[in-house]
Coordinates of N, CA and C in Angstrom, one line a residue:
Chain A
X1 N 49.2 1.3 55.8 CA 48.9 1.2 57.2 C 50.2 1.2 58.1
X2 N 50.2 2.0 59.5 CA 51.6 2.0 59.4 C 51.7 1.5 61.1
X3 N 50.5 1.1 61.5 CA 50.2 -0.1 62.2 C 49.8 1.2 63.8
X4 N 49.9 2.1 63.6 CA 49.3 3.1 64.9 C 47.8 3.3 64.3
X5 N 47.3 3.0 65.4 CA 45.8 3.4 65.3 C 45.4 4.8 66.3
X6 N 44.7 5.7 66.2 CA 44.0 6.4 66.5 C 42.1 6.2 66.6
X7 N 41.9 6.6 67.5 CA 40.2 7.0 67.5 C 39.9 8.1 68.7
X8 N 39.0 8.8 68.5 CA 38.0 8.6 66.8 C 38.7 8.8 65.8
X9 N 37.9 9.2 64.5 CA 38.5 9.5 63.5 C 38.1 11.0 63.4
X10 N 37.0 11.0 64.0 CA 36.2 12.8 63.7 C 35.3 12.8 64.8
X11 N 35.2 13.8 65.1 CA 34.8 14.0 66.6 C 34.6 15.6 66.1
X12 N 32.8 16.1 66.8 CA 32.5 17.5 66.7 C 31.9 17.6 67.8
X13 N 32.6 18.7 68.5 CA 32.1 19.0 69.9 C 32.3 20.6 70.4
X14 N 31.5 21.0 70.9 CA 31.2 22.5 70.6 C 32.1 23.0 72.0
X15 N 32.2 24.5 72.0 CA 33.1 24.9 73.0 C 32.9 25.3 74.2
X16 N 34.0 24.8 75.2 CA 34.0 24.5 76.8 C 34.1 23.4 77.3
X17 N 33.6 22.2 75.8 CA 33.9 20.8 76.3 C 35.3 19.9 76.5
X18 N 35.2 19.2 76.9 CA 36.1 18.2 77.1 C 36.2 16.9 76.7
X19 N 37.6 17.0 75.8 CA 37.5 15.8 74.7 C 38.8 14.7 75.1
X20 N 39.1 13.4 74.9 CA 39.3 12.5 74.8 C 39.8 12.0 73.6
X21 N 41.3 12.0 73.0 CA 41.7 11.4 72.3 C 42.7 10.0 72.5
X22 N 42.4 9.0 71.9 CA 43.1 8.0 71.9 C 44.1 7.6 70.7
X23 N 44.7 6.8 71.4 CA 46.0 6.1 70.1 C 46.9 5.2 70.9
X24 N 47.0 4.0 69.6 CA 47.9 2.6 69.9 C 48.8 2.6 69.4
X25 N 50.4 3.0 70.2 CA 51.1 2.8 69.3 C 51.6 1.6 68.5
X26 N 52.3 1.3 67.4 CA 52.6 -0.2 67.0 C 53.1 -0.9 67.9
X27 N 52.9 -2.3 67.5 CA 53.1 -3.6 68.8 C 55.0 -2.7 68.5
X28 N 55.0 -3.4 70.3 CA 56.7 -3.2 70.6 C 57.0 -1.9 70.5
X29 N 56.2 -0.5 69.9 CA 56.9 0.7 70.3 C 56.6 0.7 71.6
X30 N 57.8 1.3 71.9 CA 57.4 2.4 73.9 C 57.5 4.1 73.5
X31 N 57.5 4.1 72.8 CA 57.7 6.0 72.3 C 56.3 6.5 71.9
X32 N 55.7 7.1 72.4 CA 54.6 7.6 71.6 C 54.7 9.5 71.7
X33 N 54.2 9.9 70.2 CA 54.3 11.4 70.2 C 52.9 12.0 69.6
X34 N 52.8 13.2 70.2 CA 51.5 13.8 69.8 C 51.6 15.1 68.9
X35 N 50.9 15.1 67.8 CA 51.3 16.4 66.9 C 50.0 17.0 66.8
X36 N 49.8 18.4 66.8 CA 48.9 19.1 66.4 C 48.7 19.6 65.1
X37 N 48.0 19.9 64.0 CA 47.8 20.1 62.9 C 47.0 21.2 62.3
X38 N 47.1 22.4 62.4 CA 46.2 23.1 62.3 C 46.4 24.4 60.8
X39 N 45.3 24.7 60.7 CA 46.0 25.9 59.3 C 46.7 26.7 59.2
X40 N 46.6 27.2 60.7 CA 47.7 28.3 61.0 C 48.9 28.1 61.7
X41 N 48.8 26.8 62.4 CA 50.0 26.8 62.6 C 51.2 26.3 62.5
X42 N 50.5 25.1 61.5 CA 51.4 24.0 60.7 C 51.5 22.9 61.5
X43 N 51.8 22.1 61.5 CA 52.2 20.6 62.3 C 53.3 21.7 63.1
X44 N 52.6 21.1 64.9 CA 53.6 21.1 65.9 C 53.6 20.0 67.0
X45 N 54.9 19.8 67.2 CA 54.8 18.8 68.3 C 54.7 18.9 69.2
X46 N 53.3 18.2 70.5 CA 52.8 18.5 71.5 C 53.6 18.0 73.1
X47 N 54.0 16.7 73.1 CA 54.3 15.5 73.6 C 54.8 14.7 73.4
X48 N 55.4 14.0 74.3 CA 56.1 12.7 73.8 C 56.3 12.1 75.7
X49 N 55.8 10.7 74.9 CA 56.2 10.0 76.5 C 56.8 8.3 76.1
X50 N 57.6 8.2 76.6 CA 57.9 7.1 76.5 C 58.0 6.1 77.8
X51 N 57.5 4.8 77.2 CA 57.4 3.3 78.4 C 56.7 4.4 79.9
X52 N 55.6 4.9 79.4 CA 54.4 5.6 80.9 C 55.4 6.5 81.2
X53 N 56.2 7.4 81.0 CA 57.0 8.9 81.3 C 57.1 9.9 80.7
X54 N 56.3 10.9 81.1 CA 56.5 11.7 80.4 C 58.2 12.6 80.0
X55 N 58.4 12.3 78.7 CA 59.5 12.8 78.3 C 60.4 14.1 77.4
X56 N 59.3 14.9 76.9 CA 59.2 16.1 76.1 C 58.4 16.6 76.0
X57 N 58.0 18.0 76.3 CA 57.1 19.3 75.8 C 57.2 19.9 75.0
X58 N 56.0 19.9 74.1 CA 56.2 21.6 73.4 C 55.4 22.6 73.7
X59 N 54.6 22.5 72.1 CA 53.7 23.4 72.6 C 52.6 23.6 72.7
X60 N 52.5 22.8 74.0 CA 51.3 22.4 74.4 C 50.4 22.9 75.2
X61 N 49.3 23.3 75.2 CA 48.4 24.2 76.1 C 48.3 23.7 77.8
X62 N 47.9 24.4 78.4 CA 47.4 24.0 79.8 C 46.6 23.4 79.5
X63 N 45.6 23.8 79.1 CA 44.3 23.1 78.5 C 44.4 21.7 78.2
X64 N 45.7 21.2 77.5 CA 45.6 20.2 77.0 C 46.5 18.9 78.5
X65 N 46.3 17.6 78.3 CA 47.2 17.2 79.0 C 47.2 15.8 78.6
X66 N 48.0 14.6 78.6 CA 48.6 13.7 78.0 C 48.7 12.3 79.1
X67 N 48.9 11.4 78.9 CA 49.4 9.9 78.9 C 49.2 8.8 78.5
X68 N 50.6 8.2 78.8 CA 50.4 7.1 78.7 C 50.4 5.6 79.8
X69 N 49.6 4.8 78.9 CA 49.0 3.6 80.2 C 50.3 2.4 80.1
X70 N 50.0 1.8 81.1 CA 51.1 0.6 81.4 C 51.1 -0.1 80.2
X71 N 49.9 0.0 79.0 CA 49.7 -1.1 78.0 C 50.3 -0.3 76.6
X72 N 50.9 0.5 76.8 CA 51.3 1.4 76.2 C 50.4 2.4 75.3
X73 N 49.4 2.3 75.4 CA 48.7 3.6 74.6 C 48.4 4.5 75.6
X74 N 48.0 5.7 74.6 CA 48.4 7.0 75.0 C 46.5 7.6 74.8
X75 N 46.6 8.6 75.6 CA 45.5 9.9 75.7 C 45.9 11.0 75.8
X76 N 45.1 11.7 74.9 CA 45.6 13.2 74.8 C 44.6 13.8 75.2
X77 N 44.0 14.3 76.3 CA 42.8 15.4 76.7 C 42.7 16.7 76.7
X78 N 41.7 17.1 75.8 CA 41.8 18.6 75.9 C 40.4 19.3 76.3
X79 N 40.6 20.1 77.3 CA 39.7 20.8 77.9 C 39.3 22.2 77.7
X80 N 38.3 22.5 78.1 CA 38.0 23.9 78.3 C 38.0 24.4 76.4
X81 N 37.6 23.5 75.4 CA 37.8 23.7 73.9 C 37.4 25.1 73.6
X82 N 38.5 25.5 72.6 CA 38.3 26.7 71.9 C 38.1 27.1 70.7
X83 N 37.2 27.6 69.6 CA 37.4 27.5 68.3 C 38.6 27.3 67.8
X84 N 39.6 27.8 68.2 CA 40.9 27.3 67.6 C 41.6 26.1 67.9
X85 N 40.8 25.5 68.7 CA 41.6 23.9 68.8 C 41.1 22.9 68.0
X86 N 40.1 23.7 67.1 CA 40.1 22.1 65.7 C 41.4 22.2 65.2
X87 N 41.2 21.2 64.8 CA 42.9 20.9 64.1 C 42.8 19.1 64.1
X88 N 43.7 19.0 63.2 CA 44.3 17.2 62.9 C 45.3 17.2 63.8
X89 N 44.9 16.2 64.8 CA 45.7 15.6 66.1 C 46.0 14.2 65.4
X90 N 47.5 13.9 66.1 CA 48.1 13.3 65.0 C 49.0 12.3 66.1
X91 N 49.0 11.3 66.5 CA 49.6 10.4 67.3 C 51.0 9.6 66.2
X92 N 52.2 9.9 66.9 CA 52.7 8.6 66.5 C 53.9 7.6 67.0
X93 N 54.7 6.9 67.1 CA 55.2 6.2 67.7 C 56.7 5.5 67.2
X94 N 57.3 5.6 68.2 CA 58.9 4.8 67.5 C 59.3 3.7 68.6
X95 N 60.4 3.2 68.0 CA 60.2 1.9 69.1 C 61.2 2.1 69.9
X96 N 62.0 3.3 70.2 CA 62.8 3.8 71.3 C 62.8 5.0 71.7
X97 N 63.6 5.4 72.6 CA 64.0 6.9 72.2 C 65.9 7.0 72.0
X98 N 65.1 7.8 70.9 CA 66.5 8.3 70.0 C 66.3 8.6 68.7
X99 N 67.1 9.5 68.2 CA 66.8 10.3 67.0 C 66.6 9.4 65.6
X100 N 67.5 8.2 66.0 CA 67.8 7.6 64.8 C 66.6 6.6 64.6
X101 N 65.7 6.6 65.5 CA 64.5 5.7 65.7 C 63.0 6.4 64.3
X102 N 63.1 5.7 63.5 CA 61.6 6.4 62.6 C 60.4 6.4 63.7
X103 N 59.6 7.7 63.4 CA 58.0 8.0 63.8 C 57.4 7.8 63.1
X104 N 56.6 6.7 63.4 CA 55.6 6.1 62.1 C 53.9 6.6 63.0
X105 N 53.5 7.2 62.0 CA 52.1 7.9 62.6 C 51.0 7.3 61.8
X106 N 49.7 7.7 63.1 CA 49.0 7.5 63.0 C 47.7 8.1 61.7
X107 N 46.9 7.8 61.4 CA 45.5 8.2 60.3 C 45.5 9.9 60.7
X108 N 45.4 9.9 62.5 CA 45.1 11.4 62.6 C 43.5 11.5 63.5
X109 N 43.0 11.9 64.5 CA 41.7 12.8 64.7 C 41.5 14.1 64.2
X110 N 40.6 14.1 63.0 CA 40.1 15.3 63.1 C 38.8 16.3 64.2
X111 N 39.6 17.1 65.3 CA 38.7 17.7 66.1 C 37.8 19.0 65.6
X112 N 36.8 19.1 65.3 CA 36.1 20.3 64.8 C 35.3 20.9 66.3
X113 N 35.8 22.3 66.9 CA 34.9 22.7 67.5 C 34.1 23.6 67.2
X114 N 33.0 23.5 67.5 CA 31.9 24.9 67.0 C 31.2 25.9 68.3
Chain B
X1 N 64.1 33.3 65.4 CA 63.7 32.0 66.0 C 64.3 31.0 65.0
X2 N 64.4 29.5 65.6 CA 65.0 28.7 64.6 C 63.8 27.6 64.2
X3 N 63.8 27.1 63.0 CA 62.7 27.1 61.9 C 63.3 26.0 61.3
X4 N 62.1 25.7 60.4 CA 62.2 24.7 59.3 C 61.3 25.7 57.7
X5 N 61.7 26.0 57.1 CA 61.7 26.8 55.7 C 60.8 26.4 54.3
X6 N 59.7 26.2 54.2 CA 59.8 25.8 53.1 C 59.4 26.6 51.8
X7 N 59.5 26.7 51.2 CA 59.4 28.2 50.4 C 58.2 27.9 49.3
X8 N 57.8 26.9 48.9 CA 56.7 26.6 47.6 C 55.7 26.2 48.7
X9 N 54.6 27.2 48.6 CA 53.4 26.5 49.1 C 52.3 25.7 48.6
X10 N 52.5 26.0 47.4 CA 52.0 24.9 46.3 C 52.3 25.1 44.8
X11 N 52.5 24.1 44.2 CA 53.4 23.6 43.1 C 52.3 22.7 42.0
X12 N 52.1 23.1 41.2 CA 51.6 22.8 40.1 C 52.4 21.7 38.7
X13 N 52.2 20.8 38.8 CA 53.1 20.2 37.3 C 52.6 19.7 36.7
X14 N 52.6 18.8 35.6 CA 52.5 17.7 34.7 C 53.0 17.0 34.9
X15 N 52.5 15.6 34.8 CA 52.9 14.2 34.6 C 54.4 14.7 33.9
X16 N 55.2 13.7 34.2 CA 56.8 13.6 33.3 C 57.5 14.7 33.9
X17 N 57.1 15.7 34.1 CA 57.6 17.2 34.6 C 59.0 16.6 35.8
X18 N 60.1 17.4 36.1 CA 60.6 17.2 37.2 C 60.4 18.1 38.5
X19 N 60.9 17.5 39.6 CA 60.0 18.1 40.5 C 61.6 18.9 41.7
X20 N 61.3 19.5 42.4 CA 62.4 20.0 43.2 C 61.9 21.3 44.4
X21 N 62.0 20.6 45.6 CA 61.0 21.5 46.8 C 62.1 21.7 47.4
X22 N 62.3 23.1 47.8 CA 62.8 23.4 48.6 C 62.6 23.6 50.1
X23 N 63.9 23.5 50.9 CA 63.4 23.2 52.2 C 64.9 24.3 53.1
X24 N 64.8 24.9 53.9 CA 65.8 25.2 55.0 C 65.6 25.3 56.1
X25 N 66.5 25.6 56.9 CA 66.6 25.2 58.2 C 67.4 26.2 58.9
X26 N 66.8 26.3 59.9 CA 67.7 27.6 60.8 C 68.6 27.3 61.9
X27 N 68.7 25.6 62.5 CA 69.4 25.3 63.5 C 70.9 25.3 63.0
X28 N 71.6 25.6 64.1 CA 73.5 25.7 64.1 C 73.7 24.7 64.2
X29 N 73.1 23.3 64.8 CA 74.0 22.4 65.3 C 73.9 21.0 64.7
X30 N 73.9 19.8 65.0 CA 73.6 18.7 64.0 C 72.4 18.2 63.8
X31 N 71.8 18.3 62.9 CA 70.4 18.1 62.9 C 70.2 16.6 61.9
X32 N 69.3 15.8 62.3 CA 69.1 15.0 61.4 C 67.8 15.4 60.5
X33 N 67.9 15.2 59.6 CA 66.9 15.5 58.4 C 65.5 14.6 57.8
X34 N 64.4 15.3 57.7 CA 63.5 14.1 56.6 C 62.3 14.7 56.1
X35 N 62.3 14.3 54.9 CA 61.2 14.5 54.1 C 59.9 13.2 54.1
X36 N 58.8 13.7 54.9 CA 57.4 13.1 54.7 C 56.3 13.8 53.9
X37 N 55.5 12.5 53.5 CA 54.1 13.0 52.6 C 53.1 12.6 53.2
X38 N 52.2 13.1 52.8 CA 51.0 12.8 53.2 C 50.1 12.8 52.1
X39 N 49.3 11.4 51.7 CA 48.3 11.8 50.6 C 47.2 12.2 51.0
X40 N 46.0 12.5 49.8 CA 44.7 12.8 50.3 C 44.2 11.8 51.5
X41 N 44.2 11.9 52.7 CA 43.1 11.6 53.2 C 43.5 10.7 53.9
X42 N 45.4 10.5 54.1 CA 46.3 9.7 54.9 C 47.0 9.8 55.8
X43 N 47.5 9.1 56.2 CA 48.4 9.4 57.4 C 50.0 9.8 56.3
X44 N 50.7 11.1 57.9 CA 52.0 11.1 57.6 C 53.0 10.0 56.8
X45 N 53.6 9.8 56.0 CA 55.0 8.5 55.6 C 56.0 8.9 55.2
X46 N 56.8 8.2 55.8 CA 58.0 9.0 55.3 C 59.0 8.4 54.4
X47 N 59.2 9.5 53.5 CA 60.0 9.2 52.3 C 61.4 9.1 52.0
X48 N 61.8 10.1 53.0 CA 63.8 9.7 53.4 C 63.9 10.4 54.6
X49 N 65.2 9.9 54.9 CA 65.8 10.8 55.5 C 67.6 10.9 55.8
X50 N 68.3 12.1 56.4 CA 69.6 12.4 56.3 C 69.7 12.1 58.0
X51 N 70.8 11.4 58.3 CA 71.6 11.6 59.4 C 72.8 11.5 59.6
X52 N 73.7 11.0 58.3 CA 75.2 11.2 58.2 C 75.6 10.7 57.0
X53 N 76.9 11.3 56.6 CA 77.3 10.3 55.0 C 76.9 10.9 54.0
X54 N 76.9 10.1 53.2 CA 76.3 11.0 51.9 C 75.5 11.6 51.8
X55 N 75.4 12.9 50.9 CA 74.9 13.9 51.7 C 73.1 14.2 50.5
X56 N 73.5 12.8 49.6 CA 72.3 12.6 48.6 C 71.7 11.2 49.0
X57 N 70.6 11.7 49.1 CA 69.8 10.6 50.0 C 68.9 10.0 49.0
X58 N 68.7 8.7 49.6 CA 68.0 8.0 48.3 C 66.3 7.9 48.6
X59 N 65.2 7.8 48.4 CA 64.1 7.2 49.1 C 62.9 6.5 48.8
X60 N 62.0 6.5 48.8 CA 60.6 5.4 48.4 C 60.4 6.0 47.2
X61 N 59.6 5.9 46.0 CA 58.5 6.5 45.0 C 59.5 7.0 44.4
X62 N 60.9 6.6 44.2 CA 62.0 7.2 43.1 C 62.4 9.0 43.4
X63 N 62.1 9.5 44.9 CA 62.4 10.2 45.6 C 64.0 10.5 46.1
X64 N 64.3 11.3 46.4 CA 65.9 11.8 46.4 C 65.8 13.2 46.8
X65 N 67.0 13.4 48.1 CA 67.3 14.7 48.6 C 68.4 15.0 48.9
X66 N 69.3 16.4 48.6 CA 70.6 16.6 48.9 C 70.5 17.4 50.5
X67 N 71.7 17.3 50.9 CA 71.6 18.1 51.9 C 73.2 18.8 51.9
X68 N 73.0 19.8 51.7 CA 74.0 21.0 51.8 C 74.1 21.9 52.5
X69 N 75.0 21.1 53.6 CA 75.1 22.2 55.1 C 75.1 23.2 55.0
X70 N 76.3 23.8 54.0 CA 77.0 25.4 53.8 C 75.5 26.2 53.6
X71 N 74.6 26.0 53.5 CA 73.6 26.2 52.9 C 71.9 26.2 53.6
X72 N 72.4 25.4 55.0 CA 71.3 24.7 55.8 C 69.8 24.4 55.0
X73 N 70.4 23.6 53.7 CA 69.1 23.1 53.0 C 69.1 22.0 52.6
X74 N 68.0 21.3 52.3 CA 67.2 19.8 51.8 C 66.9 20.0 51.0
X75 N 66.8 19.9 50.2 CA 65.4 20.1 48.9 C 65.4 18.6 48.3
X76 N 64.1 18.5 48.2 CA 63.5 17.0 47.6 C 63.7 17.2 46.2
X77 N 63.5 16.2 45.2 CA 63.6 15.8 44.0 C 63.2 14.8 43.6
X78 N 62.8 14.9 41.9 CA 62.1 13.6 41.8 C 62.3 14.3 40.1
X79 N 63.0 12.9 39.6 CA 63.0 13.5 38.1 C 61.9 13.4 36.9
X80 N 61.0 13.2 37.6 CA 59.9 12.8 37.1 C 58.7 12.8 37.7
X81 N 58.0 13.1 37.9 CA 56.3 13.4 38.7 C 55.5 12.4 38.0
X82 N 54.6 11.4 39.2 CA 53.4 11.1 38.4 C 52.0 11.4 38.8
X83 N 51.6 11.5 38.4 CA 49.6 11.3 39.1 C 49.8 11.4 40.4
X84 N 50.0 10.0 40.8 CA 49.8 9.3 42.1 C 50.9 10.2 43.2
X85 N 52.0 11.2 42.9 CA 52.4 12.3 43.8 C 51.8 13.0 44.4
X86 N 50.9 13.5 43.9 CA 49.9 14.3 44.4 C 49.7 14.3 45.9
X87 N 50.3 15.4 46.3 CA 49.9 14.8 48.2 C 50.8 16.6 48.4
X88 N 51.0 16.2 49.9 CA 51.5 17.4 51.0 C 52.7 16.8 51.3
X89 N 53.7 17.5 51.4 CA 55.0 16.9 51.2 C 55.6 18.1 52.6
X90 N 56.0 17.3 53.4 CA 56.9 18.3 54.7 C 57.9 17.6 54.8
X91 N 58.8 18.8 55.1 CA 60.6 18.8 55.8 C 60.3 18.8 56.7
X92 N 61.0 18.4 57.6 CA 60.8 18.2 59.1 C 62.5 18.1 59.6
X93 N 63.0 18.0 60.6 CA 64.4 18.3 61.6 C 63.9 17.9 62.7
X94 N 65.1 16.9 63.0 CA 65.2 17.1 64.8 C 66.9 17.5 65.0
X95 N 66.7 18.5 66.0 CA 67.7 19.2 66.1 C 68.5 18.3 67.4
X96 N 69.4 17.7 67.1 CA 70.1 16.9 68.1 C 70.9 17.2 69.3
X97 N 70.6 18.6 69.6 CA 71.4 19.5 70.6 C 70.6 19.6 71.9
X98 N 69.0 19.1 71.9 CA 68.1 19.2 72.6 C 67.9 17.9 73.4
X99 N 68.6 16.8 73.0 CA 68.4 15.8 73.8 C 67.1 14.9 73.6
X100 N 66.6 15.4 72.6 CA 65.2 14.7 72.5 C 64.8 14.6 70.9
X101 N 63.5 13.7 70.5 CA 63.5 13.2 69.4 C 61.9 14.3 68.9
X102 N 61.9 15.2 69.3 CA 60.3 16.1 68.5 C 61.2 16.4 67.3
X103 N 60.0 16.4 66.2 CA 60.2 16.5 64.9 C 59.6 17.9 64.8
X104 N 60.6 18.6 64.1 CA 59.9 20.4 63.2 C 59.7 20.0 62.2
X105 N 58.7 20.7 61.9 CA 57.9 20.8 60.6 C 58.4 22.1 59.5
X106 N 58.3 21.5 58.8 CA 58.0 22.8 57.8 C 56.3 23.2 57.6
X107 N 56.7 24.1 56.8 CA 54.6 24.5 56.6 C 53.8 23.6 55.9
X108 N 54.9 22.8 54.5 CA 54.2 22.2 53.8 C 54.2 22.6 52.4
X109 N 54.2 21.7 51.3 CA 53.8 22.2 49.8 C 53.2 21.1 49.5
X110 N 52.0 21.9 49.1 CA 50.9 20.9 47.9 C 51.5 21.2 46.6
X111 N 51.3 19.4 46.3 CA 51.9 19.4 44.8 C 50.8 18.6 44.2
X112 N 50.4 19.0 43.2 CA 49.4 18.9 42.3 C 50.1 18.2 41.1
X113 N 50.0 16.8 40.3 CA 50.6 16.6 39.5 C 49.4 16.7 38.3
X114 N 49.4 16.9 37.6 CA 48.2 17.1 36.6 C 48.4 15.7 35.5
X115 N 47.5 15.1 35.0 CA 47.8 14.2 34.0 C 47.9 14.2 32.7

């Protein structure tokens, strides 16, 4: 357990909707980052915000969009769903920012759209 | 484009067998390095990683990786495989020229340790 939680865990929701992901990072991080997971595209990194600022993009959809709250967890919203946005959405967290800081991640949501 | 490499997309052994995953990297500049797994049905963990110094890194599960600039590669090792390896094993880099901490992936190798 690597003390980030995510929910849901699995979530099926058909396309055009609008989904809602959550995640805590561990007590005392302020770094939280969002990875996408998918067959084709391999793990990529979406986001990253740290202490409520948004801090780095990748590659991240319009569709998609991100924050974090004063209590430090984070939402990742994705709209307008397309078959190809199932994928393992993957939250995780360091307790700074800086390279030398480990990202200890979360279980993961699996999104299935149909 | 600049990348993370991994060349075995899945890998097959026996218990006792040794193991050795290759990994490269396309960035020019100073990159810190690391190898994570993932078992069936777990979250990411990570098993080492390089950011200066010796250039043979030590890590969890009797795990070990060299990193040989000249060469822009990692490759993991493990002189011995057991059962419980079994999992998805990624290189990943953050390239320290960008000011920020996102992690690159590699694609991934499933390793199958057979008993």
């Amino acid at each position: 357990d690597s003390g980030v939680t995510q929910t849901p865990k699995h979530l099926i929701t058909a396309t055009g909707q609008r989904v809602t992901l959550r995640c805590s990072p561990r007590s005392g991080d302020l770094s939280v980052y969002w990875y996408q997971q998918s067959l084709d595209q391999g793990l990529q990194f979406l986001i990253q915000y740290y202490n409520g600022e948004e801090r780095a993009k990748g590659n991240i959809l319009e569709r998609f969009s991100a924050q974090q709250f004063p209590d430090l967890h984070s939402e990742l919203n994705l709209s307008s769903l397309e078959l190809g946005d199932s994928a393992l959405y993957f939250c995780a967290s360091s307790v700074a920012v800086g390279h030398q800081y480990e990202q200890y991640f979360g279980p993961g949501t699996r999104l299935t759209v149909t | 484009a600049q990348s993370v490499s991994q060349h075995n997309h899945h890998v097959i052994l026996s218990e006792a067998a040794s193991l050795e995953l290759g990994c490269n990297y396309s960035y020019g500049g100073t990159v810190n390095l690391f190898w994570y797994v993932q078992y069936p049905g777990q979250h990411l963990q990570l098993l080492l990683k390089y950011f200066s110094g010796d250039p043979l890194v030590k890590g969890i599960k009797g795990f070990e990786a060299e990193f040989i600039k000249s060469k822009f590669s990692f490759n993991l090792r493990k002189p011995s495989v057991q059962w419980s390896d079994t999992a998805e094993y990624f290189c990943a880099v953050i390239p320290l020229n960008t000011g920020f901490q996102k992690l690159v992936f590699g694609t991934g190798t499933r390793l199958l340790v057979s008993p």
